[in-house]
PDB file of C-alpha atoms in Angstrom:
ATOM      1  CA  MET A  29       0.000   0.000   0.000  1.00 45.00           C
ATOM      2  CA  GLN A  30       2.778   2.456   0.873  1.00 47.00           C
ATOM      3  CA  ARG A  31       4.608   1.580  -2.338  1.00 42.00           C
ATOM      4  CA  ARG A  32       1.536   2.502  -4.423  1.00 44.00           C
ATOM      5  CA  THR A  33       1.280   5.825  -2.650  1.00 38.00           C
ATOM      6  CA  LEU A  34       4.962   6.561  -3.281  1.00 37.00           C
ATOM      7  CA  ILE A  35       4.672   5.657  -6.961  1.00 35.00           C
ATOM      8  CA  ALA A  36       1.526   7.754  -7.395  1.00 38.00           C
ATOM      9  CA  THR A  37       3.217  10.707  -5.689  1.00 37.00           C
ATOM     10  CA  ALA A  38       6.335  10.364  -7.828  1.00 37.00           C
ATOM     11  CA  LEU A  39       4.287  10.268 -11.023  1.00 38.00           C
ATOM     12  CA  ALA A  40       2.281  13.332  -9.999  1.00 39.00           C
ATOM     13  CA  LEU A  41       5.318  15.497  -9.204  1.00 36.00           C
ATOM     14  CA  PRO A  42       6.291  16.351 -12.790  1.00 38.00           C
ATOM     15  CA  LEU A  43       2.718  17.481 -13.496  1.00 34.00           C
ATOM     16  CA  ALA A  44       2.634  19.658 -10.392  1.00 36.00           C
ATOM     17  CA  ALA A  45       6.018  21.159 -11.205  1.00 36.00           C
ATOM     18  CA  ARG A  46       4.937  21.898 -14.767  1.00 37.00           C
ATOM     19  CA  ALA A  47       1.721  23.557 -13.562  1.00 45.00           C
ATOM     20  CA  HIS A  48       3.630  26.115 -11.468  1.00 45.00           C
ATOM     21  CA  HIS A  49       5.643  28.618 -13.471  1.00 48.00           C
ATOM     22  CA  GLY A  50       8.523  30.749 -12.213  1.00 57.00           C
ATOM     23  CA  TRP A  51       9.011  34.277 -13.530  1.00 54.00           C
ATOM     24  CA  SER A  52      11.666  33.090 -16.008  1.00 61.00           C
ATOM     25  CA  SER A  53       9.002  31.227 -18.029  1.00 74.00           C
ATOM     26  CA  PHE A  54       7.361  34.518 -18.998  1.00 77.00           C
ATOM     27  CA  ASP A  55       8.260  37.208 -21.555  1.00 81.00           C
ATOM     28  CA  GLN A  56       8.982  40.073 -19.157  1.00 86.00           C
ATOM     29  CA  GLY A  57       9.779  42.451 -22.013  1.00 89.00           C
ATOM     30  CA  ARG A  58       6.165  42.541 -23.163  1.00 93.00           C
ATOM     31  CA  PRO A  59       3.647  43.564 -20.474  1.00 97.00           C
ATOM     32  CA  ILE A  60       0.082  42.509 -21.271  1.00 97.00           C
ATOM     33  CA  TRP A  61      -3.098  44.189 -20.014  1.00 98.00           C
ATOM     34  CA  LEU A  62      -6.190  42.081 -19.310  1.00 98.00           C
ATOM     35  CA  GLU A  63      -9.453  43.128 -17.695  1.00 98.00           C
ATOM     36  CA  GLY A  64     -12.668  41.238 -17.183  1.00 98.00           C
ATOM     37  CA  LYS A  65     -14.808  39.253 -14.791  1.00 98.00           C
ATOM     38  CA  ALA A  66     -13.510  36.560 -12.476  1.00 98.00           C
ATOM     39  CA  VAL A  67     -15.300  33.332 -13.421  1.00 98.00           C
ATOM     40  CA  LYS A  68     -13.325  30.981 -11.167  1.00 97.00           C
ATOM     41  CA  VAL A  69     -11.101  31.717  -8.166  1.00 97.00           C
ATOM     42  CA  ALA A  70      -8.658  29.486  -6.270  1.00 95.00           C
ATOM     43  CA  TRP A  71      -7.392  31.273  -3.147  1.00 93.00           C
ATOM     44  CA  ARG A  72      -4.588  28.848  -2.230  1.00 92.00           C
ATOM     45  CA  ASN A  73      -0.847  28.256  -2.459  1.00 90.00           C
ATOM     46  CA  PRO A  74       1.512  27.994  -4.278  1.00 92.00           C
ATOM     47  CA  HIS A  75      -0.264  31.159  -5.483  1.00 92.00           C
ATOM     48  CA  ALA A  76      -3.785  32.490  -5.757  1.00 96.00           C
ATOM     49  CA  GLU A  77      -5.255  31.983  -9.221  1.00 97.00           C
ATOM     50  CA  LEU A  78      -8.302  33.037 -11.134  1.00 97.00           C
ATOM     51  CA  SER A  79      -9.922  32.507 -14.491  1.00 98.00           C
ATOM     52  CA  LEU A  80     -10.651  35.856 -16.103  1.00 98.00           C
ATOM     53  CA  GLU A  81     -13.294  36.205 -18.803  1.00 98.00           C
ATOM     54  CA  LEU A  82     -12.458  39.086 -21.129  1.00 98.00           C
ATOM     55  CA  PRO A  83     -15.017  41.224 -22.933  1.00 97.00           C
ATOM     56  CA  ALA A  84     -15.166  40.919 -26.716  1.00 95.00           C
ATOM     57  CA  ASP A  85     -14.055  44.552 -27.039  1.00 95.00           C
ATOM     58  CA  LEU A  86     -11.076  44.557 -24.646  1.00 97.00           C
ATOM     59  CA  LYS A  87      -9.202  47.881 -24.803  1.00 97.00           C
ATOM     60  CA  LEU A  88      -6.291  49.471 -22.996  1.00 97.00           C
ATOM     61  CA  PRO A  89      -7.636  52.008 -20.486  1.00 97.00           C
ATOM     62  CA  ALA A  90      -6.925  55.557 -21.703  1.00 96.00           C
ATOM     63  CA  ASP A  91      -5.365  56.457 -18.330  1.00 96.00           C
ATOM     64  CA  LEU A  92      -3.316  53.273 -17.882  1.00 96.00           C
ATOM     65  CA  ALA A  93       0.106  54.868 -18.497  1.00 96.00           C
ATOM     66  CA  SER A  94      -0.583  57.559 -15.888  1.00 96.00           C
ATOM     67  CA  ARG A  95      -1.906  55.347 -13.080  1.00 96.00           C
ATOM     68  CA  LYS A  96      -0.139  55.580  -9.738  1.00 95.00           C
ATOM     69  CA  LEU A  97       1.460  52.316  -8.656  1.00 96.00           C
ATOM     70  CA  PRO A  98       2.500  51.146  -5.195  1.00 95.00           C
ATOM     71  CA  VAL A  99       6.194  50.659  -4.474  1.00 92.00           C
ATOM     72  CA  GLN A 100       7.354  47.060  -4.141  1.00 92.00           C
ATOM     73  CA  SER A 101      10.410  45.811  -2.289  1.00 92.00           C
ATOM     74  CA  ALA A 102      11.716  44.331  -5.572  1.00 87.00           C
ATOM     75  CA  GLY A 103      13.048  46.793  -8.134  1.00 88.00           C
ATOM     76  CA  VAL A 104      10.136  46.932 -10.580  1.00 87.00           C
ATOM     77  CA  ASP A 105       9.841  49.867 -13.006  1.00 93.00           C
ATOM     78  CA  GLY A 106       6.062  50.003 -12.889  1.00 94.00           C
ATOM     79  CA  PRO A 107       5.640  53.258 -14.847  1.00 95.00           C
ATOM     80  CA  ALA A 108       7.679  51.821 -17.743  1.00 96.00           C
ATOM     81  CA  LEU A 109       5.553  48.666 -17.694  1.00 96.00           C
ATOM     82  CA  LEU A 110       2.354  50.726 -17.820  1.00 97.00           C
ATOM     83  CA  LYS A 111       3.668  52.737 -20.784  1.00 97.00           C
ATOM     84  CA  ALA A 112       4.670  49.557 -22.639  1.00 97.00           C
ATOM     85  CA  ALA A 113       1.410  47.704 -21.885  1.00 98.00           C
ATOM     86  CA  GLN A 114      -0.374  46.105 -24.805  1.00 97.00           C
ATOM     87  CA  LEU A 115      -3.266  43.787 -25.431  1.00 97.00           C
ATOM     88  CA  PRO A 116      -2.674  40.128 -26.226  1.00 96.00           C
ATOM     89  CA  THR A 117      -2.688  39.190 -29.888  1.00 95.00           C
ATOM     90  CA  ARG A 118      -4.435  35.878 -29.228  1.00 94.00           C
ATOM     91  CA  LYS A 119      -8.211  36.013 -28.973  1.00 93.00           C
ATOM     92  CA  ASP A 120      -8.915  33.669 -26.047  1.00 96.00           C
ATOM     93  CA  ARG A 121     -11.913  34.876 -24.058  1.00 96.00           C
ATOM     94  CA  VAL A 122     -10.777  33.186 -20.796  1.00 98.00           C
ATOM     95  CA  TRP A 123      -7.269  33.514 -19.360  1.00 97.00           C
ATOM     96  CA  GLU A 124      -5.750  31.831 -16.337  1.00 97.00           C
ATOM     97  CA  ILE A 125      -4.191  34.443 -14.062  1.00 97.00           C
ATOM     98  CA  GLU A 126      -1.405  33.526 -11.646  1.00 95.00           C
ATOM     99  CA  LEU A 127      -1.345  35.965  -8.759  1.00 96.00           C
ATOM    100  CA  ALA A 128       1.000  35.765  -5.748  1.00 95.00           C
ATOM    101  CA  PRO A 129       1.426  33.430  -2.771  1.00 95.00           C
ATOM    102  CA  LEU A 130      -1.188  33.997  -0.079  1.00 95.00           C
ATOM    103  CA  THR A 131       1.393  35.434   2.337  1.00 94.00           C
ATOM    104  CA  ARG A 132       2.168  38.164  -0.201  1.00 95.00           C
ATOM    105  CA  MET A 133      -1.532  38.732  -0.934  1.00 95.00           C
ATOM    106  CA  ASP A 134      -1.998  39.186   2.834  1.00 95.00           C
ATOM    107  CA  ALA A 135       0.980  41.584   3.050  1.00 95.00           C
ATOM    108  CA  TRP A 136      -0.691  43.768   0.397  1.00 97.00           C
ATOM    109  CA  LYS A 137      -4.074  43.346   2.141  1.00 96.00           C
ATOM    110  CA  VAL A 138      -5.667  42.145  -1.095  1.00 96.00           C
ATOM    111  CA  PRO A 139      -9.302  41.237  -0.428  1.00 96.00           C
ATOM    112  CA  GLU A 140     -10.239  37.753  -1.559  1.00 95.00           C
ATOM    113  CA  ILE A 141     -11.479  37.967  -5.134  1.00 96.00           C
ATOM    114  CA  LYS A 142     -14.963  36.586  -5.690  1.00 96.00           C
ATOM    115  CA  VAL A 143     -16.565  35.165  -8.826  1.00 97.00           C
ATOM    116  CA  GLY A 144     -18.135  38.084 -10.687  1.00 98.00           C
ATOM    117  CA  ASP A 145     -15.597  40.702  -9.515  1.00 98.00           C
ATOM    118  CA  THR A 146     -14.148  42.974 -12.179  1.00 97.00           C
ATOM    119  CA  VAL A 147     -10.378  42.556 -12.209  1.00 98.00           C
ATOM    120  CA  GLY A 148      -7.599  44.227 -14.174  1.00 98.00           C
ATOM    121  CA  VAL A 149      -4.118  42.751 -14.390  1.00 98.00           C
ATOM    122  CA  LEU A 150      -0.856  43.823 -15.926  1.00 97.00           C
ATOM    123  CA  GLY A 151       1.564  40.980 -16.332  1.00 96.00           C
ATOM    124  CA  PHE A 152       3.387  38.611 -18.616  1.00 95.00           C
ATOM    125  CA  THR A 153       2.558  35.605 -20.742  1.00 94.00           C
ATOM    126  CA  PHE A 154       4.784  33.125 -22.551  1.00 91.00           C
ATOM    127  CA  ALA A 155       7.053  34.327 -25.376  1.00 89.00           C
ATOM    128  CA  GLY A 156       5.145  34.567 -28.625  1.00 87.00           C
ATOM    129  CA  GLU A 157       1.955  33.952 -26.628  1.00 90.00           C
ATOM    130  CA  LYS A 158       2.563  30.245 -27.176  1.00 89.00           C
ATOM    131  CA  GLY A 159       0.928  27.608 -25.015  1.00 89.00           C
ATOM    132  CA  ASP A 160      -2.077  28.091 -22.797  1.00 92.00           C
ATOM    133  CA  PRO A 161      -3.546  31.559 -22.177  1.00 96.00           C
ATOM    134  CA  VAL A 162      -1.760  32.168 -18.864  1.00 94.00           C
ATOM    135  CA  LEU A 163      -0.775  35.534 -17.433  1.00 96.00           C
ATOM    136  CA  ARG A 164       1.555  36.017 -14.468  1.00 94.00           C
ATOM    137  CA  ALA A 165       0.309  39.170 -12.736  1.00 95.00           C
ATOM    138  CA  GLU A 166       2.776  41.909 -11.884  1.00 95.00           C
ATOM    139  CA  TYR A 167       0.063  44.380 -10.821  1.00 97.00           C
ATOM    140  CA  LEU A 168      -3.515  43.687  -9.773  1.00 97.00           C
ATOM    141  CA  PHE A 169      -6.232  46.332 -10.182  1.00 98.00           C
ATOM    142  CA  LEU A 170      -9.199  45.547  -7.954  1.00 97.00           C
ATOM    143  CA  GLY A 171     -11.927  47.691  -6.393  1.00 95.00           C
ATOM    144  CA  GLY A 172     -10.178  50.983  -7.165  1.00 94.00           C
ATOM    145  CA  GLN A 173      -6.907  49.776  -5.609  1.00 96.00           C
ATOM    146  CA  VAL A 174      -3.626  48.666  -7.173  1.00 97.00           C
ATOM    147  CA  TYR A 175      -1.459  45.920  -5.703  1.00 97.00           C
ATOM    148  CA  GLY A 176       2.105  45.006  -6.654  1.00 96.00           C
ATOM    149  CA  LEU A 177       2.514  41.243  -6.730  1.00 94.00           C
ATOM    150  CA  ARG A 178       6.205  40.657  -7.580  1.00 90.00           C
ATOM    151  CA  SER A 179       7.293  41.283  -4.000  1.00 91.00           C
ATOM    152  CA  SER A 180       6.138  42.681  -0.661  1.00 91.00           C
ATOM    153  CA  PRO A 181       5.150  46.316  -0.158  1.00 93.00           C
ATOM    154  CA  ALA A 182       8.163  48.603   0.284  1.00 86.00           C
TER     155      ALA A 182
END
């Protein structure tokens, strides 16, 4: 019985490791803007996640480049990211959004996102937008607040 459990665990590890992406997997030279409704939320570690349904007419907000961003403990040039923000070229209506570990979400005092909430995210997807529609969030825009997710508040 123990042997079966060990084998099952060993076989599952590569899948779990592949499901969690480090920052190096993402094209950090091309910030992507997404905004829509949360249709599924998983508030758990290794990081909070949500499925975001985009509107058919997704646009960059006119004021995006001038939005004030919170300072993070990691050296992130947020204003440059806002100025370089673009929409994805792929037309998927639902994207999987990787947020931050729950300890970091707590440090920023991010309220738990609920299904139906309107959420904006600025982050990074895979080079060439290849693979699944996944975005690693650098900044979260929720309820009139902005949260930096790369590191803790400065």
